[in-house]
Coordinates of C-alpha atoms and ligand atoms in Angstrom, one line a residue:
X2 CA 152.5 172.4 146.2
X3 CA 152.4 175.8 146.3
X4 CA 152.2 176.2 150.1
X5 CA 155.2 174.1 150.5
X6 CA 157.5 176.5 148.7
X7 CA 160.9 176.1 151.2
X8 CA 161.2 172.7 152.4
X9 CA 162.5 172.0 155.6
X10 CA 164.4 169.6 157.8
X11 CA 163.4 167.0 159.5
X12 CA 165.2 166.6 163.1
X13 CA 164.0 164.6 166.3
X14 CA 160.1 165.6 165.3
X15 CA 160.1 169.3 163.9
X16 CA 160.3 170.6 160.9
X17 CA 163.5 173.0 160.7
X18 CA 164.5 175.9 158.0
X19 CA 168.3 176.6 158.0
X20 CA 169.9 179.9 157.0
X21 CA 171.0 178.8 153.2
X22 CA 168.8 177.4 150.9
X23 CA 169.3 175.5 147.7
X24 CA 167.0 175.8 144.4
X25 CA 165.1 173.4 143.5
X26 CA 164.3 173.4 139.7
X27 CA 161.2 171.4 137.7
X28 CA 162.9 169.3 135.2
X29 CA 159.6 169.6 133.1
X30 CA 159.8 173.3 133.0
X31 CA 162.8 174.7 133.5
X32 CA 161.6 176.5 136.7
X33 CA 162.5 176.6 140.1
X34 CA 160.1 174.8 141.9
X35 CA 161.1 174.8 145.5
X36 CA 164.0 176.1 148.0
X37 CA 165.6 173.1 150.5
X38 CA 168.1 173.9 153.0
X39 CA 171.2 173.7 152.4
X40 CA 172.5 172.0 155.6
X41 CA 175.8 171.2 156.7
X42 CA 178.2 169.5 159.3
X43 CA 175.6 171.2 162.2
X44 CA 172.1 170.3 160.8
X45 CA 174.3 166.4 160.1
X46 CA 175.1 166.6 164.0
X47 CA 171.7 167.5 165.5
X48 CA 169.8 164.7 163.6
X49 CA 172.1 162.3 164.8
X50 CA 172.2 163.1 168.2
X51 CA 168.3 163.1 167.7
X52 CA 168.6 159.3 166.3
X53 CA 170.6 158.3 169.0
X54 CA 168.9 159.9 172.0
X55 CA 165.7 158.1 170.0
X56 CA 167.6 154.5 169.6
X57 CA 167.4 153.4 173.1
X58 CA 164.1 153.3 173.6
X59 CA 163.0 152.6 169.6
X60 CA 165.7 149.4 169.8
X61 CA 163.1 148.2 172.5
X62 CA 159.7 148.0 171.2
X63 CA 158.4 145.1 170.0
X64 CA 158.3 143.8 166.3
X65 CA 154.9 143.8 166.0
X66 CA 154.8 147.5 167.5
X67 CA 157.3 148.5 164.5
X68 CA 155.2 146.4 161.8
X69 CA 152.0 148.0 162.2
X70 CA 153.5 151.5 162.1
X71 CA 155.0 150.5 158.8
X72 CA 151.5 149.1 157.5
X73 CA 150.3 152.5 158.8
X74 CA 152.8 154.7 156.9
X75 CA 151.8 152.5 153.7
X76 CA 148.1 153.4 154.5
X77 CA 148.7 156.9 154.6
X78 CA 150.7 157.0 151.6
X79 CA 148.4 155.2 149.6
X80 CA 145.5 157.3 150.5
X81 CA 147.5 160.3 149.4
X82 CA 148.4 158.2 146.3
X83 CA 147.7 161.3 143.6
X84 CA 149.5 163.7 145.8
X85 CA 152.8 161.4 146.1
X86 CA 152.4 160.8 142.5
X87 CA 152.0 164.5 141.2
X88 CA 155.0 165.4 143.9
X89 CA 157.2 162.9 142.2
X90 CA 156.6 163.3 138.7
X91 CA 157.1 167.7 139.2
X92 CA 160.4 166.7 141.0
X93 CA 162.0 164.1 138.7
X94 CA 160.6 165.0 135.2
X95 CA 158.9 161.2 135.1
X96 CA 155.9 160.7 133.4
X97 CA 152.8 161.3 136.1
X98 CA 151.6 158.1 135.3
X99 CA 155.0 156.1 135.9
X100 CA 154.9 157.9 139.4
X101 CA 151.2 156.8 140.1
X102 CA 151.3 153.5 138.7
X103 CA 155.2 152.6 139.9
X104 CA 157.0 154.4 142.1
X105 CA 154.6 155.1 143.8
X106 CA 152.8 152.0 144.8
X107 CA 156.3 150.4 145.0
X108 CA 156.9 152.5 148.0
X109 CA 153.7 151.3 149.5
X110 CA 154.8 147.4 148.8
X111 CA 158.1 148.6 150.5
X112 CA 156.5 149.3 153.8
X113 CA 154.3 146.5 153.9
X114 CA 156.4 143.9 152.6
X115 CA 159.2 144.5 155.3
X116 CA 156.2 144.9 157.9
X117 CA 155.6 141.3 157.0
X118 CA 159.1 140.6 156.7
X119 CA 159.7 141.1 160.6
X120 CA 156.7 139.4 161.3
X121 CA 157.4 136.3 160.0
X122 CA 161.0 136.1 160.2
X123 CA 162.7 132.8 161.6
X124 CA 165.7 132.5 163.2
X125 CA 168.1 129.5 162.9
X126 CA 168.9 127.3 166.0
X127 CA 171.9 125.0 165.7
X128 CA 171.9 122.1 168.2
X129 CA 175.1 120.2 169.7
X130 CA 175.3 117.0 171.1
X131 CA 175.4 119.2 174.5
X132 CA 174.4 122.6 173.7
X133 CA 172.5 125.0 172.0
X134 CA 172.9 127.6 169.5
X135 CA 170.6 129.9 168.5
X136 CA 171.1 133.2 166.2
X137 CA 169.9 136.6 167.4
X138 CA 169.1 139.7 165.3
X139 CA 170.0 143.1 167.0
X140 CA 169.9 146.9 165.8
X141 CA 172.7 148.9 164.5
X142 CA 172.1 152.1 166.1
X143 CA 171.8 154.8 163.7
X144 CA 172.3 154.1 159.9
X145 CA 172.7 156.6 157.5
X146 CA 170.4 156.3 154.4
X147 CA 171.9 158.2 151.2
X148 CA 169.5 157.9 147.7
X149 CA 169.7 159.0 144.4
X150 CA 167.0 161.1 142.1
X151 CA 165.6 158.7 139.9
X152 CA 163.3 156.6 141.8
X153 CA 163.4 159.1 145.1
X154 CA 160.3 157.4 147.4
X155 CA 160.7 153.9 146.1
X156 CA 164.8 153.9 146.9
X157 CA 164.3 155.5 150.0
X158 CA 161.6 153.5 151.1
X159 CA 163.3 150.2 150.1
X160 CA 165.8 151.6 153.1
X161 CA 163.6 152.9 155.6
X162 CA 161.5 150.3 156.3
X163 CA 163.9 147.1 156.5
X164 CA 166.3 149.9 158.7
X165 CA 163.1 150.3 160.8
X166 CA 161.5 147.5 161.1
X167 CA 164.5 145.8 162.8
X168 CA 165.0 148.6 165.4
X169 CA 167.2 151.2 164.0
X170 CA 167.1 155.0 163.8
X171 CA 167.7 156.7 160.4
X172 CA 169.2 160.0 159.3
X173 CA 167.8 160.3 155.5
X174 CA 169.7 162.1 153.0
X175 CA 168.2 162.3 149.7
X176 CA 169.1 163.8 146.5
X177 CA 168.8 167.1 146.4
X178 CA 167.5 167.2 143.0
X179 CA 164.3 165.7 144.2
X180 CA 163.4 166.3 147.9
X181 CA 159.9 166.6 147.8
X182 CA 158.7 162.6 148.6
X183 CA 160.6 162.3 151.3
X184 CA 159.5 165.8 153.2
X185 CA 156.1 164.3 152.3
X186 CA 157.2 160.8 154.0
X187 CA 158.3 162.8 157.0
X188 CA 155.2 164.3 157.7
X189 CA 153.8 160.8 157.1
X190 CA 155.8 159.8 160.3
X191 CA 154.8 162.3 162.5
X192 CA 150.9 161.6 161.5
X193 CA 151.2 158.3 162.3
X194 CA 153.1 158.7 165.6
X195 CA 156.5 157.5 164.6
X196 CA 158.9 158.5 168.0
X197 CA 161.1 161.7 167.9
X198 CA 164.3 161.2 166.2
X199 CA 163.3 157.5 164.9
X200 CA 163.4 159.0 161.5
X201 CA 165.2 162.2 161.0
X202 CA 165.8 164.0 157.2
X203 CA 168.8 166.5 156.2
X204 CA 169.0 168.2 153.0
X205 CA 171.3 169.3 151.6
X206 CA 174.4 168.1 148.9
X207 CA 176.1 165.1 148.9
X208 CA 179.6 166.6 149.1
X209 CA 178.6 168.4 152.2
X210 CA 175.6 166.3 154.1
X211 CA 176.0 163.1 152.7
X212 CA 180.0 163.4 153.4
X213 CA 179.4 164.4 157.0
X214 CA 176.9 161.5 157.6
X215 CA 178.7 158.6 156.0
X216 CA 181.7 160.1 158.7
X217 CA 180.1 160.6 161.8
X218 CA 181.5 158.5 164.4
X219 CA 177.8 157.8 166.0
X220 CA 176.8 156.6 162.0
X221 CA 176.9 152.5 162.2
X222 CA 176.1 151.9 158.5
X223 CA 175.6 153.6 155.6
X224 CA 173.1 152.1 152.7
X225 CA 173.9 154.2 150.0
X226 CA 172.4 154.0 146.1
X227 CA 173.7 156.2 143.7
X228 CA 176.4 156.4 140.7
X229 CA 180.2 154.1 141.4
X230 CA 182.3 157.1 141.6
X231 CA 180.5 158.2 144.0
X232 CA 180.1 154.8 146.2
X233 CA 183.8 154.6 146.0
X234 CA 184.3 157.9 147.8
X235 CA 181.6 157.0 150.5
X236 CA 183.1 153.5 150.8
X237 CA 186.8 155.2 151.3
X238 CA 185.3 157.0 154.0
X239 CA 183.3 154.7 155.8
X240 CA 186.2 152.3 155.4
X241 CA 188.4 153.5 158.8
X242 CA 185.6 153.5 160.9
X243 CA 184.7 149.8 159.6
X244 CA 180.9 150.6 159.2
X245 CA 178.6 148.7 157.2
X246 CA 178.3 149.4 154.0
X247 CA 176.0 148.5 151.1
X248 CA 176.8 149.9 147.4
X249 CA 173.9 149.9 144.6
X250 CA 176.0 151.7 142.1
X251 CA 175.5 152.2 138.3
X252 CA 175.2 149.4 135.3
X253 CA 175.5 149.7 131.8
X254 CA 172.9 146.3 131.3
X255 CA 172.5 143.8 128.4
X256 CA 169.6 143.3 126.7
X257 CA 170.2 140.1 124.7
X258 CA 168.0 138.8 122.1
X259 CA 168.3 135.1 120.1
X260 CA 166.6 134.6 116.9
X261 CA 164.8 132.1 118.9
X262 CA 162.8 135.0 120.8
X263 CA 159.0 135.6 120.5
X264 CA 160.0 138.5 117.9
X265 CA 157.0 141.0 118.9
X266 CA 157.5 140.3 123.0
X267 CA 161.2 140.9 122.8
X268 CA 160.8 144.3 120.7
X269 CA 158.5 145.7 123.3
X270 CA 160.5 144.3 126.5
X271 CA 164.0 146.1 125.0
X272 CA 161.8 148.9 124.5
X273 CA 160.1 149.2 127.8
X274 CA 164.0 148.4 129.3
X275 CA 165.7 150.8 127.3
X276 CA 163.3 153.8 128.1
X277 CA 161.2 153.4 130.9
X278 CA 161.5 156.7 133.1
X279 CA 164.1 158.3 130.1
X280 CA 166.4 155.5 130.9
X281 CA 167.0 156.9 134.1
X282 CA 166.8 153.5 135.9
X283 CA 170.1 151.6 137.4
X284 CA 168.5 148.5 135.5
X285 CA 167.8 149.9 132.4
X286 CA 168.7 147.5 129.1
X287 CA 170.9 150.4 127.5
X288 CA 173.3 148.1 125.6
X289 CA 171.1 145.5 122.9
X290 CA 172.9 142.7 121.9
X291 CA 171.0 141.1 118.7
X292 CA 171.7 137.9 117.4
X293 CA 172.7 138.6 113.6
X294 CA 170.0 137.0 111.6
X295 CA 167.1 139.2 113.0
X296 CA 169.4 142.3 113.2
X297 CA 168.2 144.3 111.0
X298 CA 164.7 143.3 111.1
X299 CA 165.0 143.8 115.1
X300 CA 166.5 147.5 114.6
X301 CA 164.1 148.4 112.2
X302 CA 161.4 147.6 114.9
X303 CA 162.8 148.8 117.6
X304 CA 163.9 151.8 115.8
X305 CA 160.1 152.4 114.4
X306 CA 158.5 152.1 117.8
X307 CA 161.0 154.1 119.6
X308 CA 160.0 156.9 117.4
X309 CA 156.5 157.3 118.0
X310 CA 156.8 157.4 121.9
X311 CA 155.4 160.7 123.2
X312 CA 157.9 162.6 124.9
X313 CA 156.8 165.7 126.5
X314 CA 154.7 167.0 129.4
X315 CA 155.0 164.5 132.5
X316 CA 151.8 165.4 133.6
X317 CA 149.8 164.7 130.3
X318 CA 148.9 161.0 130.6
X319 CA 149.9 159.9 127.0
X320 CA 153.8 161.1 128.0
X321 CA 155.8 157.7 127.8
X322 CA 159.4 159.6 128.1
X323 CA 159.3 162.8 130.3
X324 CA 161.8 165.5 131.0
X325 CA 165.7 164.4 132.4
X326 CA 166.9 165.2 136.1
X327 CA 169.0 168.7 134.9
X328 CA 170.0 171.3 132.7
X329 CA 173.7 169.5 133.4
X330 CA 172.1 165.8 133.0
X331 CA 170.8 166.3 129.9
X332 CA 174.0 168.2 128.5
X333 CA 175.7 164.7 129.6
X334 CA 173.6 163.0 127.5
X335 CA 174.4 164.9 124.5
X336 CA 177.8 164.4 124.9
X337 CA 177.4 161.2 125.0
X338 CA 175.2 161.2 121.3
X339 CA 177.7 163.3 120.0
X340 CA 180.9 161.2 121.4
X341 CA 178.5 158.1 119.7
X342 CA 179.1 159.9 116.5
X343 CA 182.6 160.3 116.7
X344 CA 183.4 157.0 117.3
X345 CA 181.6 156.0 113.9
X346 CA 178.0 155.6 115.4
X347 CA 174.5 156.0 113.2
X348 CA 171.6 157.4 115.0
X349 CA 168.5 155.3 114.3
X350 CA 166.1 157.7 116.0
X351 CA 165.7 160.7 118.1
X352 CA 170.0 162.1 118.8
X353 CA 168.5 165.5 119.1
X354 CA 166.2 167.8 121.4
X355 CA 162.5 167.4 121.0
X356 CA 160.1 171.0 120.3
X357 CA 157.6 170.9 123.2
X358 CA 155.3 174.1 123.0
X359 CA 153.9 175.9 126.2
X360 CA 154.3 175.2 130.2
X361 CA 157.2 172.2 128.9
X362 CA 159.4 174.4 126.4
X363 CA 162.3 175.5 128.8
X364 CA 162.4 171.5 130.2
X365 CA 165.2 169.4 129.7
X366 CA 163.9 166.9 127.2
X367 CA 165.8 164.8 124.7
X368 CA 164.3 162.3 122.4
X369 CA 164.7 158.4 123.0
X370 CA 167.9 157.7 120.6
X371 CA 169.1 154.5 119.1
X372 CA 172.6 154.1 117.8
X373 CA 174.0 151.6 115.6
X374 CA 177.3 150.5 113.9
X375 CA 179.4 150.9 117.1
X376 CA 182.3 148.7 118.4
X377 CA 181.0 147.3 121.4
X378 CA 183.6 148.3 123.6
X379 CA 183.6 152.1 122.6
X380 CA 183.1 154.1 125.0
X381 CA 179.3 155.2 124.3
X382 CA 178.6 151.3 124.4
X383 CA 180.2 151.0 127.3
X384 CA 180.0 153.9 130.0
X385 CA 176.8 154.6 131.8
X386 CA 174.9 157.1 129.8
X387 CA 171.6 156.9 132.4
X388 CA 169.4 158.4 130.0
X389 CA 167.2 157.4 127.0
X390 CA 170.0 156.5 124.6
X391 CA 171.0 152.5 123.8
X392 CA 173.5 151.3 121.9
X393 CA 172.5 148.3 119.6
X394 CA 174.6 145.9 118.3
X395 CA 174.7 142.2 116.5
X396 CA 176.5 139.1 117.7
X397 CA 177.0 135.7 115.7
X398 CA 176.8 133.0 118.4
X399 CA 176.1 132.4 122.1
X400 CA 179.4 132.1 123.1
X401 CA 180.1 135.9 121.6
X402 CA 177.1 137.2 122.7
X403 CA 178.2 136.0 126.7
X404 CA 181.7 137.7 126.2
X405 CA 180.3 140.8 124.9
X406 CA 176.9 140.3 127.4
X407 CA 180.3 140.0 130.6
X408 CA 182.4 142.7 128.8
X409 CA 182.9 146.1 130.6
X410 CA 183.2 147.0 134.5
X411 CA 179.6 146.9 135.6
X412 CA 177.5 143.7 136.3
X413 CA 174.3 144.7 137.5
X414 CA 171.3 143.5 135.9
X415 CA 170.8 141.6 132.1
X416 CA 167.3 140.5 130.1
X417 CA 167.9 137.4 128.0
X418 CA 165.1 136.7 125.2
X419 CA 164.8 133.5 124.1
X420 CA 162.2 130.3 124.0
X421 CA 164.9 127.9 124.0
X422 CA 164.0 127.5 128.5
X423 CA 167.4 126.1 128.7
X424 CA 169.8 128.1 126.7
X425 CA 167.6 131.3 129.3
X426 CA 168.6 128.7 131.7
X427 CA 172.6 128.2 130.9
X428 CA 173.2 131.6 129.9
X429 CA 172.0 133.5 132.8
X430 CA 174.0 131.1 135.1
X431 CA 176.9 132.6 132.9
X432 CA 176.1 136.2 133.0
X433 CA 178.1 138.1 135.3
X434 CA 175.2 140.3 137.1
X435 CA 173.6 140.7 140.4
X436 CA 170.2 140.2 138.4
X437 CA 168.9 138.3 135.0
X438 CA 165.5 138.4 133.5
X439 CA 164.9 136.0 130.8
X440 CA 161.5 136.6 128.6
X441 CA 160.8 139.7 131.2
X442 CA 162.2 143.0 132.7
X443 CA 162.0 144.5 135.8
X444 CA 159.5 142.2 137.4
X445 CA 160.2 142.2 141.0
X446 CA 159.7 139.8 143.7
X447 CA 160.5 142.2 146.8
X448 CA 162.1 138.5 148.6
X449 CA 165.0 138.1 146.2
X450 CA 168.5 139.6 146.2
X451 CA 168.5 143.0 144.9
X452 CA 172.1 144.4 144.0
X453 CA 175.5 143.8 141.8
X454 CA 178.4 142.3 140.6
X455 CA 181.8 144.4 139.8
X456 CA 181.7 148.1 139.5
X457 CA 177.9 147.8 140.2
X458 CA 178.2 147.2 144.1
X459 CA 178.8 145.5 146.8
X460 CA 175.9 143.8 149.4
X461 CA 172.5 143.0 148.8
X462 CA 169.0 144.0 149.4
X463 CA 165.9 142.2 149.4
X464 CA 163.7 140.5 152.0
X465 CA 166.1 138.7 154.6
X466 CA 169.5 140.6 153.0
X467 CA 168.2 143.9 153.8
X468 CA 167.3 142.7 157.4
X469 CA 170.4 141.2 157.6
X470 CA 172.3 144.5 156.6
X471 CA 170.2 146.3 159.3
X472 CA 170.7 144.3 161.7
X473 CA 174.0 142.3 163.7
X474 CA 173.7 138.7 163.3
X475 CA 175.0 137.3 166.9
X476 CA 175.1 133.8 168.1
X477 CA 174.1 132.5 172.0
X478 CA 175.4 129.1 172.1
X479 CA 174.2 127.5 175.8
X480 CA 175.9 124.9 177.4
X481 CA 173.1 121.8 178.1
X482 CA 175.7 119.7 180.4
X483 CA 175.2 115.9 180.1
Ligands
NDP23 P1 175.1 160.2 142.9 O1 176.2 159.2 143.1 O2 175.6 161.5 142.3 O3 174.3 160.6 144.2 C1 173.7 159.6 145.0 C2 173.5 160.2 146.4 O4 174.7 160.4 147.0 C3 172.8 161.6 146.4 O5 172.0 161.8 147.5 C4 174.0 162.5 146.5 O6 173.7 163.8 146.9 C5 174.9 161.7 147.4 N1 176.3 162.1 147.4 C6 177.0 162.7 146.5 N2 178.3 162.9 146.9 C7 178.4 162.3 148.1 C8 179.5 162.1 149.1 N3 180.7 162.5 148.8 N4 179.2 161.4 150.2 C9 178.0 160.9 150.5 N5 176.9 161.1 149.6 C10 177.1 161.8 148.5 O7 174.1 159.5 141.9 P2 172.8 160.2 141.2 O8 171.9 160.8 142.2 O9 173.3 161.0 140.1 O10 172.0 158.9 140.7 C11 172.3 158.2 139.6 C12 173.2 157.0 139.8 O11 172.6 156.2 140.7 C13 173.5 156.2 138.5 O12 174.8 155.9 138.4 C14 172.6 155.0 138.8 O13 173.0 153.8 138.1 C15 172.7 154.8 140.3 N6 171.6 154.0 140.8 C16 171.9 152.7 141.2 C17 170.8 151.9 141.6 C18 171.1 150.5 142.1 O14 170.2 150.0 142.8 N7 172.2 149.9 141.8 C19 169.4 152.4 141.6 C20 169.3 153.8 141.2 C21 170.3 154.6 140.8 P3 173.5 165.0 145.8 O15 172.5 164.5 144.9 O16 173.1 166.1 146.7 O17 174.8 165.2 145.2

């Protein structure tokens, strides 16, 4: 990493420095790890001209042409599979072994799913008594592809290769918190002979790079992920221009669990969804509703094997919870344990900063924290926290447990644990979310709709929905005569 000490640009093939830089700091450590460039309306303007000079001739090829330069980007990453992983981890915080064994073989899926995608896509024909419809897919033009910093090649991936595989030229911005996977995916590009300007990259900060991108008049769509206050500034822009748009925004989710559950499966599934990657996952299980007669019993496990997760060193392989994105992050977070306190909370576990000795002892760490005895609609139970604190609290029926499961302003994703199949059945047709998981957590199935409900979004993504966004659905209807 060493070598690759100032990051660069990415615009119509070449790498490009620009005059101010931004740091780039280790979570882990406390260190800066890298300099970016900090681009502005300029560096916004070249890449795009560079996607659109590119568009013409990109819109053209063939699917097939497009799918097996995806399938080659996914080759190349996963021979460089230790390298992505080590990249990711140093720039997020995340455990090394989350990187290698999720994100980043998630990103490969990405690219060879959608390769597949456009390969054996179908399109619908409507016949009339004397004519002929049939739907066409076309290009967009240049889409704009904005990502957060928690799951940086995965997200950015799940754009790219839908955006490409139907045709369309991309101007990436990604967090500039954790720029390092997607550098690394643009030299992927290039190695693989990906056209000039088909994919271009400009770091940078979201007030100034992502703001100019979402309003450049030559921008067709914007796919963004990221937090809602956020979305609803890029949506407020985008809106006058009438681009497409498609919002992932934040969640607060439900874990629910009936006294009916498999008692052992459900503690480690809350567990997994409350902390995997700190809690710094839009899907996370950070509210845990508990059906009252295996409250306590249910806390008291939860609570004992949330305390002897190893939080520390991402790159030590026994690390289950690593470091969190930022100095500023992780003072969010505290506020948030502290505000849990005011508002009558008892922390269970952790509510405090973890010692970690040596390379780790300047990173941003905070233990995984439980908190009990809170109103469900306070605001610690309810406001996104995205870190590794969860609320906990009990419920007497199934009715209660659905309003408190549909209370708040996100809708995003819910678990449900139960063995009764058809109470998982009835209440997750009556969840308000974009996603439920009953008896599991965040297995996914790269065909279904991704994306949520309320204050957590607006579109989807997924297999056909994420061609669909990237692409305008027209209709040809031919006249057969008599
Ligand atoms: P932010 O909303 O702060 O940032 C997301 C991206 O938007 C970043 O690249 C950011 O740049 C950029 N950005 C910031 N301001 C603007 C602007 N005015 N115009 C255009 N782009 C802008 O989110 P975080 O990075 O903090 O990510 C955490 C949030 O993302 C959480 O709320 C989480 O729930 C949500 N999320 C949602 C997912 C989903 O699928 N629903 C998945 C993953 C995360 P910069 O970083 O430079 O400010």
């Amino acid at each position: 990493m060493e070598e690759s000490l100032n990051l660069k640009n990415f615009v119509n093939g070449n790498f490009v420095a620009t005059e101010k830089q931004l740091e780039n700091v280790e979570p882990a450590q406390g260190r800066i790890l890298s300099y970016i460039p900090r681009s502005g309306v300029e560096e916004v303007d070249a890449a795009v001209v560079a996607a659109k000079n590119a568009f013409a001739s990109w819109s053209q090829t063939t699917l097939d042409a497009r799918a097996e330069l995806l399938d080659a980007v996914a080759d190349e990453i996963e021979s460089h599979t230790e390298e992505f992983a080590l990249l990711e981890s140093r720039d997020t915080g995340k455990p090394l072994s989350l990187a290698r064994d999720v994100d980043i073989p998630r990103a490969i899926s990405n690219f060879r799913f959608f390769a597949g995608a456009v390969r054996h896509a179908s399109l619908d024909a409507n016949p009339m008594a004397d004519a002929i419809n049939y739907t066409q897919r076309t290009p967009l033009g240049v889409v704009a592809l904005i990502t957060p910093w928690n799951l940086p090649l995965y997200l950015l991936s799940w754009k790219t290769a839908p955006a490409l595989a139907m045709g369309n030229t991309i101007v990436a911005k990604p967090s500039e918190l954790t720029p390092h996977t997607a550098t690394r995916l643009a030299e992927v590009f290039s190695k693989v002979g990906l056209p000039d300007g088909v994919f271009n990259l400009v770091h940078g900060l979201g007030a100034e790079v992502g703001d100019a991108l979402v309003k450049h008049p030559d921008v067709s769509a914007v796919s963004f992920t990221g937090g809602t206050s956020t979305g609803k500034l890029v949506a407020a822009n985008a809106a006058p221009a009438f681009k497409k748009l498609s919002l992932e925004l934040g969640g607060k989710n439900p874990t629910v669990v009936f006294a009916d559950c498999d008692f052992e499966k459900a503690v480690a599934g809350t567990l997994r969804a409350a902390f995997t990657n700190q809690g710094e996952i839009c899907l996370c299980g950070s509210r845990i509703l508990v059906e009252e007669s295996i409250f306590d019993a249910f806390t008291d496990a939860l609570v004992e094997r949330t305390s002897k997760m190893v939080v520390g060193d991402p790159l030590n392989e026994e690390t289950q919870c690593g470091a969190l994105i930022s100095a500023a992050h992780r003072d969010k977070v505290e506020r948030y344990i502290a505000l849990g306190q005011e508002e009558g909370g008892m922390i269970r576990c952790g509510g405090t900063r973890p010692v970690i000795e040596g390379d780790c002892a300047q990173g941003f760490f905070v233990a995984p924290t439980i908190i009990s005895g809170l109103a469900p609609t306070c605001r610690t139970a309810s406001e996104e926290i995205f870190g590794p604190v969860v609320t906990i609290h009990p419920f007497k029926d199934e009715p209660e447990a659905l309003a408190l499961a549909n209370a708040g302003r996100y809708g995003l994703a819910a678990s449900v644990w139960t063995q009764d199949l058809k109470r998982g059945h009835t209440f997750a047709q009556s969840l308000r979310t974009g996603m439920v998981w009953v008896n599991t957590w965040l297995k996914r199935d790269l065909r279904v709709p991704f994306g949520g409900m309320k204050d957590s979004g607006v579109g989807r993504e997924g297999g056909r929905y994420s061609l669909d966004f990237f692409s305008e659905s027209r209709n040809i209807c031919i006249e057969l005569g008599d």
